């Protein structure tokens, strides 16, 4: 995997792709621009996405619209308590006529996999999905089969109705690059939504505006984005801030630093920039970090969520101003 | 950067300022030809520093080069080889030579009395100090960039003059100050892109602080420094602190230092005022001294004292002394000592029990803690007590051994004095005298003659101040008086040194005696008559001779005779030591005590100046727009609260500025955007593009200007 400095044309291509996808999704999901951007950044940074919110705010719609806007294969799995790992990964079936086993790929063999209500499945089944997310391959009957590329898992989760669910353990939450709380739309957005749904399914109007190959190229471009020492310092300062914070029982892992940087690079490329800005880090800090940290008991008692704590940290960490060294010795 | 050139210009300016710093030694040393090599070494060192700075970009390497060059030049100029040649190449033995020179300079500085003639070793030490001062200031101002703060180091050579209240050459002080200001201006010029931009921008947000500092400094100067400097009435109203004598605050200064101070400083501080029904008094005496060791007068042991009542005069003349008295009412100033000032003729006092009279020294003492401070007393004195006739009439008594009436210590001659030579001079001068009166007049006129010059710039002398003075011909009242006393003694005339004040100047109905009227004069003994004052010090300081001491025949002393009389083989001047120094002075307090308020005021001034300089420095550092980063910082500083805090990214800062407060207008918004892009580029882009400093400054100015205009507009509307 070589990283080359992206050319202006490559950057423009990524920016254009992001713009087109955004346009398509906007027709379906008015008011979810931040969520859409985070989603796009996640896919370009080769991460996975966890959508966590109450039912009916458009989690699944977002996932499906994304699948349609990108001319890619989409697999969908509705997680239920009785879902088996093989229902996810696929199964080898015996073909009597040919006297051999044939592998029937599961829904995970797709560019975009929508895993609805992932916390409803048994931990074993969850593990099967999470493993394939990590490995980008599926091993069935001792045979490893690579998953297509690009590969994005969009898992949704309902944080309210927790009865009879198996909440994802921290280690597995850590595998998702970003978590997005979709949130309720504003009143204007909700009216726009009603208009859009008036008499027809807006999802049907979403056109595919990018191919898997386009995405592959964009992903390669993102890898070459430059992050200056000042930005890396800022990023590390923020991540370390979560570890030093008295409001958090568990801070963000080093893996989260890596993923935050990758996501920030994707966001920079989407803006047509060849370098990361602290703004990229700032915008993505909550989606990338909030689901990995655990608020301390007293913070929870004070009604402070992980998101609030991270925003506080962002409001505390100074953005480094990289002064030229000679500026200090100047007479 | 453009800064290179200002450094080359600043270094010579600093050299000039450091060299002019020698003006602070004014009054401590005698300026002369020795200044030339000092200037040469300083100039050469400065040249080396400039050349080194041309050759290297390192900030302190030129200082090191200058130090090496300066040290070598000083060795070449002031440290001779043992055989007397010039030390071109320092060797091991040069160290010993160097130590010897240093010891000599130290010894010299310890033992000479200012103003000192500068001999080679002292010149070397001064050169070393000046070159070191230059290098330190240069390193500070040019190397480190603290141009403003370096002024405090430049102040160092002026401190002695400041604390000793000496006069300094105004031109030198002004020149040093000017050079320093020029260095600051140069450094500031290089810091900022253009002054026009500043001018266009008007006062900066921090201007109130500067105005406050300037106001404080002005007030301090007006209230503290200026009245002190002019000795004006404004100062008189302010309290002055006086330290007890034990702390060295005033009363026990050396007569030498004190008299000279009084004379050279033209001290205008009033010591006392008096009214008199018989016109100005000749002198008011506090002390009479007998013991002289060649360089120093010492106080005599106190004899038996008696209550100071009745007529006070040690000599029993057998006739009423004060037939037709003149009355003098004296009001002492706030400074006092234990000797009461009295006229030098027979007098009587209206005095209390604490007043004592010591006939052996002819001094009036007062025994109370504050001495004569604020004392008011009336003294009646005999007028025209001494006349030529009465003095000439003493001669028969002299032949009868009348001198035995006084202590033999008034004839003592210390062995350190070259008695033979002095006696030879005295005899030659007085060869035509027929009696003691004529002898005294001839001695007085010889010293008042053209061979002697009144000068407070006195040369340091050897062990024998009198011989040196007679050879040198330069001195002030102490030297003239001492010479006459010693010469009289070599002729077996009892003589003593008197110290007090001249009659002062008319002031309304009365007279005022000031510090500068401090005086020393000889008194010669005339049996049956008492101690008679003569006035050998030239008229420019003392005015007229006493009426009885006018030479009746204006027989001009033959100049040629004087030339031959004057010892030509002046005593080899070894390393000089203290000049004649007399006993604790009655005049010690006349200067008004140590001006603590002034020193405190100056210290406060220095603190204010330091704060201002620091502030200016920080400001100038923040103001220096050289790159996008500094432009961004300057812009944020100038916008103050409006620019958000450090946790905002440049883009957020831009949004914040546009969101908070009134609208900036299109141009400023565009400039802000450009500036934000430039700083993002500089900070975070892989290869930062550089924007010209002038352009950056234009953007900063546009934004800051628009922000202020917008706020002003908002306020007006509000």
mmCIF file of N, CA and C in Angstrom, chain B residues 279-385:
data_model
loop_
_atom_site.group_PDB
_atom_site.id
_atom_site.type_symbol
_atom_site.label_atom_id
_atom_site.label_comp_id
_atom_site.label_asym_id
_atom_site.label_seq_id
_atom_site.Cartn_x
_atom_site.Cartn_y
_atom_site.Cartn_z
ATOM 1 N N UNK B 279 27.437 94.804 59.217
ATOM 2 C CA UNK B 279 27.755 94.310 57.888
ATOM 3 C C UNK B 279 28.150 92.841 57.896
ATOM 4 N N UNK B 280 28.550 92.400 56.738
ATOM 5 C CA UNK B 280 28.891 90.993 56.579
ATOM 6 C C UNK B 280 30.072 90.628 57.463
ATOM 7 N N UNK B 281 29.976 89.472 58.100
ATOM 8 C CA UNK B 281 31.126 89.019 58.884
ATOM 9 C C UNK B 281 32.159 88.412 57.928
ATOM 10 N N UNK B 282 33.428 88.435 58.374
ATOM 11 C CA UNK B 282 34.484 87.853 57.537
ATOM 12 C C UNK B 282 34.300 86.348 57.410
ATOM 13 N N UNK B 283 34.370 85.740 58.561
ATOM 14 C CA UNK B 283 34.254 84.275 58.581
ATOM 15 C C UNK B 283 33.528 83.870 59.849
ATOM 16 N N UNK B 284 32.998 82.647 59.806
ATOM 17 C CA UNK B 284 32.457 82.010 61.007
ATOM 18 C C UNK B 284 33.204 80.694 61.150
ATOM 19 N N UNK B 285 33.845 80.514 62.305
ATOM 20 C CA UNK B 285 34.733 79.363 62.419
ATOM 21 C C UNK B 285 34.113 78.294 63.308
ATOM 22 N N UNK B 286 34.313 77.057 62.924
ATOM 23 C CA UNK B 286 33.872 75.948 63.763
ATOM 24 C C UNK B 286 35.036 75.237 64.418
ATOM 25 N N UNK B 287 36.052 74.968 63.643
ATOM 26 C CA UNK B 287 37.159 74.145 64.113
ATOM 27 C C UNK B 287 38.472 74.911 63.995
ATOM 28 N N UNK B 288 39.384 74.552 64.857
ATOM 29 C CA UNK B 288 40.770 74.982 64.709
ATOM 30 C C UNK B 288 41.635 73.749 64.930
ATOM 31 N N UNK B 289 42.489 73.442 63.974
ATOM 32 C CA UNK B 289 43.225 72.179 63.997
ATOM 33 C C UNK B 289 44.724 72.445 64.048
ATOM 34 N N UNK B 290 45.444 71.566 64.752
ATOM 35 C CA UNK B 290 46.886 71.744 64.886
ATOM 36 C C UNK B 290 47.679 70.627 64.231
ATOM 37 N N UNK B 291 47.138 69.423 64.231
ATOM 38 C CA UNK B 291 47.955 68.267 63.873
ATOM 39 C C UNK B 291 47.821 67.937 62.391
ATOM 40 N N UNK B 292 48.994 67.951 61.733
ATOM 41 C CA UNK B 292 49.011 67.689 60.289
ATOM 42 C C UNK B 292 50.086 66.645 60.010
ATOM 43 N N UNK B 293 49.719 65.571 59.326
ATOM 44 C CA UNK B 293 50.695 64.488 59.139
ATOM 45 C C UNK B 293 51.271 64.466 57.732
ATOM 46 N N UNK B 294 51.096 65.542 57.010
ATOM 47 C CA UNK B 294 51.642 65.563 55.650
ATOM 48 C C UNK B 294 50.549 65.480 54.607
ATOM 49 N N UNK B 295 49.502 64.770 54.940
ATOM 50 C CA UNK B 295 48.386 64.698 53.999
ATOM 51 C C UNK B 295 47.053 64.958 54.685
ATOM 52 N N UNK B 296 47.021 64.923 55.972
ATOM 53 C CA UNK B 296 45.725 64.894 56.639
ATOM 54 C C UNK B 296 45.769 65.699 57.927
ATOM 55 N N UNK B 297 44.742 66.483 58.096
ATOM 56 C CA UNK B 297 44.586 67.216 59.358
ATOM 57 C C UNK B 297 43.791 66.375 60.337
ATOM 58 N N UNK B 298 44.240 66.389 61.576
ATOM 59 C CA UNK B 298 43.500 65.631 62.586
ATOM 60 C C UNK B 298 43.052 66.563 63.695
ATOM 61 N N UNK B 299 41.991 66.134 64.312
ATOM 62 C CA UNK B 299 41.465 66.948 65.409
ATOM 63 C C UNK B 299 42.369 66.814 66.626
ATOM 64 N N UNK B 300 42.415 67.877 67.347
ATOM 65 C CA UNK B 300 43.227 67.860 68.562
ATOM 66 C C UNK B 300 42.384 67.335 69.712
ATOM 67 N N UNK B 301 43.059 66.769 70.693
ATOM 68 C CA UNK B 301 42.313 66.324 71.881
ATOM 69 C C UNK B 301 41.650 67.522 72.538
ATOM 70 N N UNK B 302 40.494 67.259 73.056
ATOM 71 C CA UNK B 302 39.746 68.320 73.706
ATOM 72 C C UNK B 302 40.453 68.715 75.001
ATOM 73 N N UNK B 303 40.645 70.012 75.196
ATOM 74 C CA UNK B 303 41.262 70.458 76.441
ATOM 75 C C UNK B 303 40.217 70.629 77.532
ATOM 76 N N UNK B 304 40.602 71.331 78.584
ATOM 77 C CA UNK B 304 39.622 71.597 79.646
ATOM 78 C C UNK B 304 38.620 72.609 79.117
ATOM 79 N N UNK B 305 37.362 72.297 79.337
ATOM 80 C CA UNK B 305 36.358 73.245 78.868
ATOM 81 C C UNK B 305 35.790 74.013 80.041
ATOM 82 N N UNK B 306 35.375 75.203 79.722
ATOM 83 C CA UNK B 306 34.766 76.050 80.739
ATOM 84 C C UNK B 306 33.434 76.529 80.195
ATOM 85 N N UNK B 307 32.511 76.935 81.075
ATOM 86 C CA UNK B 307 31.252 77.487 80.557
ATOM 87 C C UNK B 307 31.537 78.645 79.615
ATOM 88 N N UNK B 308 30.796 78.660 78.541
ATOM 89 C CA UNK B 308 31.054 79.671 77.516
ATOM 90 C C UNK B 308 30.374 80.964 77.895
ATOM 91 N N UNK B 309 30.858 81.580 78.911
ATOM 92 C CA UNK B 309 30.284 82.863 79.307
ATOM 93 C C UNK B 309 31.359 83.926 79.248
ATOM 94 N N UNK B 310 30.906 85.132 79.115
ATOM 95 C CA UNK B 310 31.854 86.233 79.050
ATOM 96 C C UNK B 310 32.542 86.287 77.715
ATOM 97 N N UNK B 311 33.627 87.004 77.704
ATOM 98 C CA UNK B 311 34.366 87.146 76.460
ATOM 99 C C UNK B 311 35.161 85.878 76.209
ATOM 100 N N UNK B 312 35.034 85.359 74.988
ATOM 101 C CA UNK B 312 35.736 84.130 74.650
ATOM 102 C C UNK B 312 36.939 84.483 73.789
ATOM 103 N N UNK B 313 38.089 84.350 74.354
ATOM 104 C CA UNK B 313 39.301 84.615 73.605
ATOM 105 C C UNK B 313 40.437 83.997 74.398
ATOM 106 N N UNK B 314 41.237 83.199 73.784
ATOM 107 C CA UNK B 314 42.235 82.475 74.578
ATOM 108 C C UNK B 314 43.360 83.369 75.108
ATOM 109 N N UNK B 315 43.536 84.505 74.474
ATOM 110 C CA UNK B 315 44.697 85.317 74.821
ATOM 111 C C UNK B 315 44.303 86.391 75.833
ATOM 112 N N UNK B 316 45.097 86.527 76.833
ATOM 113 C CA UNK B 316 44.858 87.627 77.778
ATOM 114 C C UNK B 316 45.604 88.842 77.266
ATOM 115 N N UNK B 317 44.858 89.789 76.708
ATOM 116 C CA UNK B 317 45.500 90.960 76.113
ATOM 117 C C UNK B 317 45.630 92.102 77.090
ATOM 118 N N UNK B 318 45.050 91.908 78.239
ATOM 119 C CA UNK B 318 45.189 92.930 79.259
ATOM 120 C C UNK B 318 44.351 94.156 79.020
ATOM 121 N N UNK B 319 43.486 94.143 78.045
ATOM 122 C CA UNK B 319 42.635 95.315 77.797
ATOM 123 C C UNK B 319 41.256 94.819 77.422
ATOM 124 N N UNK B 320 40.234 95.644 77.609
ATOM 125 C CA UNK B 320 38.895 95.188 77.225
ATOM 126 C C UNK B 320 38.877 94.835 75.740
ATOM 127 N N UNK B 321 38.418 93.629 75.484
ATOM 128 C CA UNK B 321 38.509 93.120 74.106
ATOM 129 C C UNK B 321 37.390 93.645 73.226
ATOM 130 N N UNK B 322 36.234 93.755 73.822
ATOM 131 C CA UNK B 322 35.094 94.118 72.985
ATOM 132 C C UNK B 322 34.571 95.466 73.469
ATOM 133 N N UNK B 323 35.191 96.468 72.926
ATOM 134 C CA UNK B 323 34.799 97.796 73.357
ATOM 135 C C UNK B 323 33.551 98.241 72.603
ATOM 136 N N UNK B 324 33.587 98.055 71.343
ATOM 137 C CA UNK B 324 32.507 98.566 70.501
ATOM 138 C C UNK B 324 31.963 97.398 69.688
ATOM 139 N N UNK B 325 31.128 96.576 70.323
ATOM 140 C CA UNK B 325 30.809 95.294 69.694
ATOM 141 C C UNK B 325 29.858 95.404 68.504
ATOM 142 N N UNK B 326 30.050 94.500 67.587
ATOM 143 C CA UNK B 326 29.050 94.294 66.561
ATOM 144 C C UNK B 326 28.224 93.077 66.972
ATOM 145 N N UNK B 327 26.927 93.140 66.723
ATOM 146 C CA UNK B 327 26.071 92.028 67.145
ATOM 147 C C UNK B 327 25.649 91.211 65.928
ATOM 148 N N UNK B 328 25.817 89.930 66.052
ATOM 149 C CA UNK B 328 25.428 89.032 64.954
ATOM 150 C C UNK B 328 24.424 88.030 65.509
ATOM 151 N N UNK B 329 23.223 87.970 64.886
ATOM 152 C CA UNK B 329 22.221 86.972 65.297
ATOM 153 C C UNK B 329 22.200 85.863 64.252
ATOM 154 N N UNK B 330 22.487 84.673 64.725
ATOM 155 C CA UNK B 330 22.650 83.561 63.778
ATOM 156 C C UNK B 330 21.494 82.579 63.937
ATOM 157 N N UNK B 331 20.935 82.205 62.829
ATOM 158 C CA UNK B 331 19.912 81.142 62.819
ATOM 159 C C UNK B 331 20.477 79.972 62.027
ATOM 160 N N UNK B 332 20.752 78.881 62.743
ATOM 161 C CA UNK B 332 21.327 77.720 62.054
ATOM 162 C C UNK B 332 20.244 77.010 61.257
ATOM 163 N N UNK B 333 20.691 76.314 60.233
ATOM 164 C CA UNK B 333 19.773 75.490 59.456
ATOM 165 C C UNK B 333 19.486 74.193 60.177
ATOM 166 N N UNK B 334 18.892 73.280 59.442
ATOM 167 C CA UNK B 334 18.448 72.048 60.075
ATOM 168 C C UNK B 334 19.597 71.072 60.323
ATOM 169 N N UNK B 335 20.783 71.398 59.847
ATOM 170 C CA UNK B 335 21.921 70.514 60.068
ATOM 171 C C UNK B 335 22.799 71.104 61.155
ATOM 172 N N UNK B 336 23.302 70.233 61.971
ATOM 173 C CA UNK B 336 24.128 70.767 63.043
ATOM 174 C C UNK B 336 25.299 69.880 63.356
ATOM 175 N N UNK B 337 26.240 70.412 64.109
ATOM 176 C CA UNK B 337 27.296 69.590 64.666
ATOM 177 C C UNK B 337 27.549 70.109 66.077
ATOM 178 N N UNK B 338 28.591 69.617 66.713
ATOM 179 C CA UNK B 338 28.748 70.015 68.116
ATOM 180 C C UNK B 338 29.584 71.279 68.274
ATOM 181 N N UNK B 339 30.092 71.832 67.175
ATOM 182 C CA UNK B 339 30.854 73.079 67.295
ATOM 183 C C UNK B 339 29.973 74.252 66.875
ATOM 184 N N UNK B 340 29.983 75.253 67.695
ATOM 185 C CA UNK B 340 29.193 76.439 67.376
ATOM 186 C C UNK B 340 30.041 77.360 66.518
ATOM 187 N N UNK B 341 29.432 77.847 65.447
ATOM 188 C CA UNK B 341 30.167 78.743 64.558
ATOM 189 C C UNK B 341 30.261 80.132 65.198
ATOM 190 N N UNK B 342 31.488 80.612 65.299
ATOM 191 C CA UNK B 342 31.699 81.942 65.914
ATOM 192 C C UNK B 342 32.667 82.733 65.058
ATOM 193 N N UNK B 343 32.613 84.059 65.128
ATOM 194 C CA UNK B 343 33.583 84.866 64.385
ATOM 195 C C UNK B 343 35.003 84.608 64.890
ATOM 196 N N UNK B 344 35.964 84.978 64.079
ATOM 197 C CA UNK B 344 37.343 84.676 64.443
ATOM 198 C C UNK B 344 37.994 85.832 65.213
ATOM 199 N N UNK B 345 37.184 86.703 65.746
ATOM 200 C CA UNK B 345 37.714 87.776 66.600
ATOM 201 C C UNK B 345 37.149 87.551 68.004
ATOM 202 N N UNK B 346 37.696 88.213 69.021
ATOM 203 C CA UNK B 346 37.145 88.050 70.369
ATOM 204 C C UNK B 346 35.637 88.271 70.353
ATOM 205 N N UNK B 347 34.901 87.443 71.068
ATOM 206 C CA UNK B 347 33.438 87.491 70.990
ATOM 207 C C UNK B 347 32.867 87.057 72.327
ATOM 208 N N UNK B 348 31.615 87.413 72.493
ATOM 209 C CA UNK B 348 30.906 86.933 73.671
ATOM 210 C C UNK B 348 29.562 86.392 73.223
ATOM 211 N N UNK B 349 29.087 85.421 73.975
ATOM 212 C CA UNK B 349 27.867 84.731 73.594
ATOM 213 C C UNK B 349 26.818 84.894 74.663
ATOM 214 N N UNK B 350 25.591 84.937 74.247
ATOM 215 C CA UNK B 350 24.500 84.795 75.202
ATOM 216 C C UNK B 350 24.139 83.323 75.141
ATOM 217 N N UNK B 351 24.554 82.591 76.187
ATOM 218 C CA UNK B 351 24.532 81.141 76.032
ATOM 219 C C UNK B 351 24.012 80.467 77.274
ATOM 220 N N UNK B 352 23.533 79.257 77.081
ATOM 221 C CA UNK B 352 23.042 78.466 78.197
ATOM 222 C C UNK B 352 24.151 77.607 78.787
ATOM 223 N N UNK B 353 23.749 76.752 79.735
ATOM 224 C CA UNK B 353 24.753 75.993 80.479
ATOM 225 C C UNK B 353 25.380 74.901 79.628
ATOM 226 N N UNK B 354 24.679 74.484 78.566
ATOM 227 C CA UNK B 354 25.256 73.393 77.781
ATOM 228 C C UNK B 354 26.341 73.890 76.825
ATOM 229 N N UNK B 355 26.590 75.170 76.832
ATOM 230 C CA UNK B 355 27.630 75.719 75.987
ATOM 231 C C UNK B 355 28.962 75.685 76.732
ATOM 232 N N UNK B 356 29.986 75.167 76.064
ATOM 233 C CA UNK B 356 31.302 75.076 76.697
ATOM 234 C C UNK B 356 32.320 75.742 75.787
ATOM 235 N N UNK B 357 33.356 76.241 76.415
ATOM 236 C CA UNK B 357 34.409 76.871 75.624
ATOM 237 C C UNK B 357 35.725 76.179 75.916
ATOM 238 N N UNK B 358 36.424 75.759 74.861
ATOM 239 C CA UNK B 358 37.727 75.114 75.023
ATOM 240 C C UNK B 358 38.792 76.122 74.617
ATOM 241 N N UNK B 359 39.478 76.661 75.590
ATOM 242 C CA UNK B 359 40.454 77.705 75.282
ATOM 243 C C UNK B 359 41.644 77.152 74.511
ATOM 244 N N UNK B 360 41.979 75.871 74.726
ATOM 245 C CA UNK B 360 43.176 75.342 74.058
ATOM 246 C C UNK B 360 42.985 75.262 72.550
ATOM 247 N N UNK B 361 41.790 75.024 72.100
ATOM 248 C CA UNK B 361 41.548 74.981 70.658
ATOM 249 C C UNK B 361 40.744 76.186 70.186
ATOM 250 N N UNK B 362 40.294 76.978 71.148
ATOM 251 C CA UNK B 362 39.491 78.143 70.804
ATOM 252 C C UNK B 362 38.212 77.755 70.067
ATOM 253 N N UNK B 363 37.605 76.684 70.539
ATOM 254 C CA UNK B 363 36.358 76.235 69.918
ATOM 255 C C UNK B 363 35.227 76.310 70.936
ATOM 256 N N UNK B 364 34.015 76.607 70.421
ATOM 257 C CA UNK B 364 32.838 76.627 71.287
ATOM 258 C C UNK B 364 32.038 75.365 70.997
ATOM 259 N N UNK B 365 31.769 74.612 72.064
ATOM 260 C CA UNK B 365 31.049 73.353 71.900
ATOM 261 C C UNK B 365 29.646 73.490 72.442
ATOM 262 N N UNK B 366 28.767 72.727 71.934
ATOM 263 C CA UNK B 366 27.427 72.691 72.507
ATOM 264 C C UNK B 366 27.074 71.238 72.769
ATOM 265 N N UNK B 367 26.600 70.982 73.966
ATOM 266 C CA UNK B 367 26.359 69.613 74.387
ATOM 267 C C UNK B 367 24.860 69.339 74.402
ATOM 268 N N UNK B 368 24.330 69.079 73.259
ATOM 269 C CA UNK B 368 22.955 68.609 73.199
ATOM 270 C C UNK B 368 22.829 67.695 71.984
ATOM 271 N N UNK B 369 21.862 66.794 72.029
ATOM 272 C CA UNK B 369 21.862 65.711 71.026
ATOM 273 C C UNK B 369 21.820 66.224 69.593
ATOM 274 N N UNK B 370 21.027 67.240 69.358
ATOM 275 C CA UNK B 370 20.903 67.677 67.969
ATOM 276 C C UNK B 370 21.985 68.668 67.568
ATOM 277 N N UNK B 371 22.958 68.909 68.474
ATOM 278 C CA UNK B 371 24.039 69.820 68.135
ATOM 279 C C UNK B 371 23.499 71.214 67.890
ATOM 280 N N UNK B 372 23.999 71.818 66.844
ATOM 281 C CA UNK B 372 23.605 73.201 66.581
ATOM 282 C C UNK B 372 22.408 73.304 65.654
ATOM 283 N N UNK B 373 21.807 72.166 65.361
ATOM 284 C CA UNK B 373 20.695 72.199 64.408
ATOM 285 C C UNK B 373 19.598 73.135 64.890
ATOM 286 N N UNK B 374 19.171 74.006 63.996
ATOM 287 C CA UNK B 374 18.094 74.960 64.263
ATOM 288 C C UNK B 374 18.372 75.896 65.452
ATOM 289 N N UNK B 375 19.618 75.944 65.804
ATOM 290 C CA UNK B 375 19.987 76.790 66.938
ATOM 291 C C UNK B 375 19.892 78.257 66.530
ATOM 292 N N UNK B 376 19.447 79.061 67.511
ATOM 293 C CA UNK B 376 19.423 80.496 67.244
ATOM 294 C C UNK B 376 20.218 81.142 68.368
ATOM 295 N N UNK B 377 21.209 81.910 67.999
ATOM 296 C CA UNK B 377 22.006 82.518 69.055
ATOM 297 C C UNK B 377 22.575 83.841 68.569
ATOM 298 N N UNK B 378 22.984 84.634 69.531
ATOM 299 C CA UNK B 378 23.524 85.959 69.230
ATOM 300 C C UNK B 378 24.948 86.015 69.749
ATOM 301 N N UNK B 379 25.780 86.497 68.899
ATOM 302 C CA UNK B 379 27.178 86.617 69.304
ATOM 303 C C UNK B 379 27.607 88.068 69.097
ATOM 304 N N UNK B 380 28.377 88.564 70.087
ATOM 305 C CA UNK B 380 28.893 89.933 69.947
ATOM 306 C C UNK B 380 30.380 89.817 69.718
ATOM 307 N N UNK B 381 30.867 90.526 68.723
ATOM 308 C CA UNK B 381 32.280 90.383 68.391
ATOM 309 C C UNK B 381 32.965 91.749 68.343
ATOM 310 N N UNK B 382 34.249 91.691 68.626
ATOM 311 C CA UNK B 382 35.056 92.910 68.525
ATOM 312 C C UNK B 382 35.243 93.247 67.072
ATOM 313 N N UNK B 383 35.006 94.519 66.747
ATOM 314 C CA UNK B 383 35.201 94.937 65.365
ATOM 315 C C UNK B 383 36.595 95.541 65.228
ATOM 316 N N UNK B 384 37.198 95.296 64.101
ATOM 317 C CA UNK B 384 38.527 95.842 63.823
ATOM 318 C C UNK B 384 39.493 95.586 64.990
ATOM 319 N N UNK B 385 39.398 94.364 65.511
ATOM 320 C CA UNK B 385 40.250 94.025 66.636
ATOM 321 C C UNK B 385 41.704 93.950 66.188
#
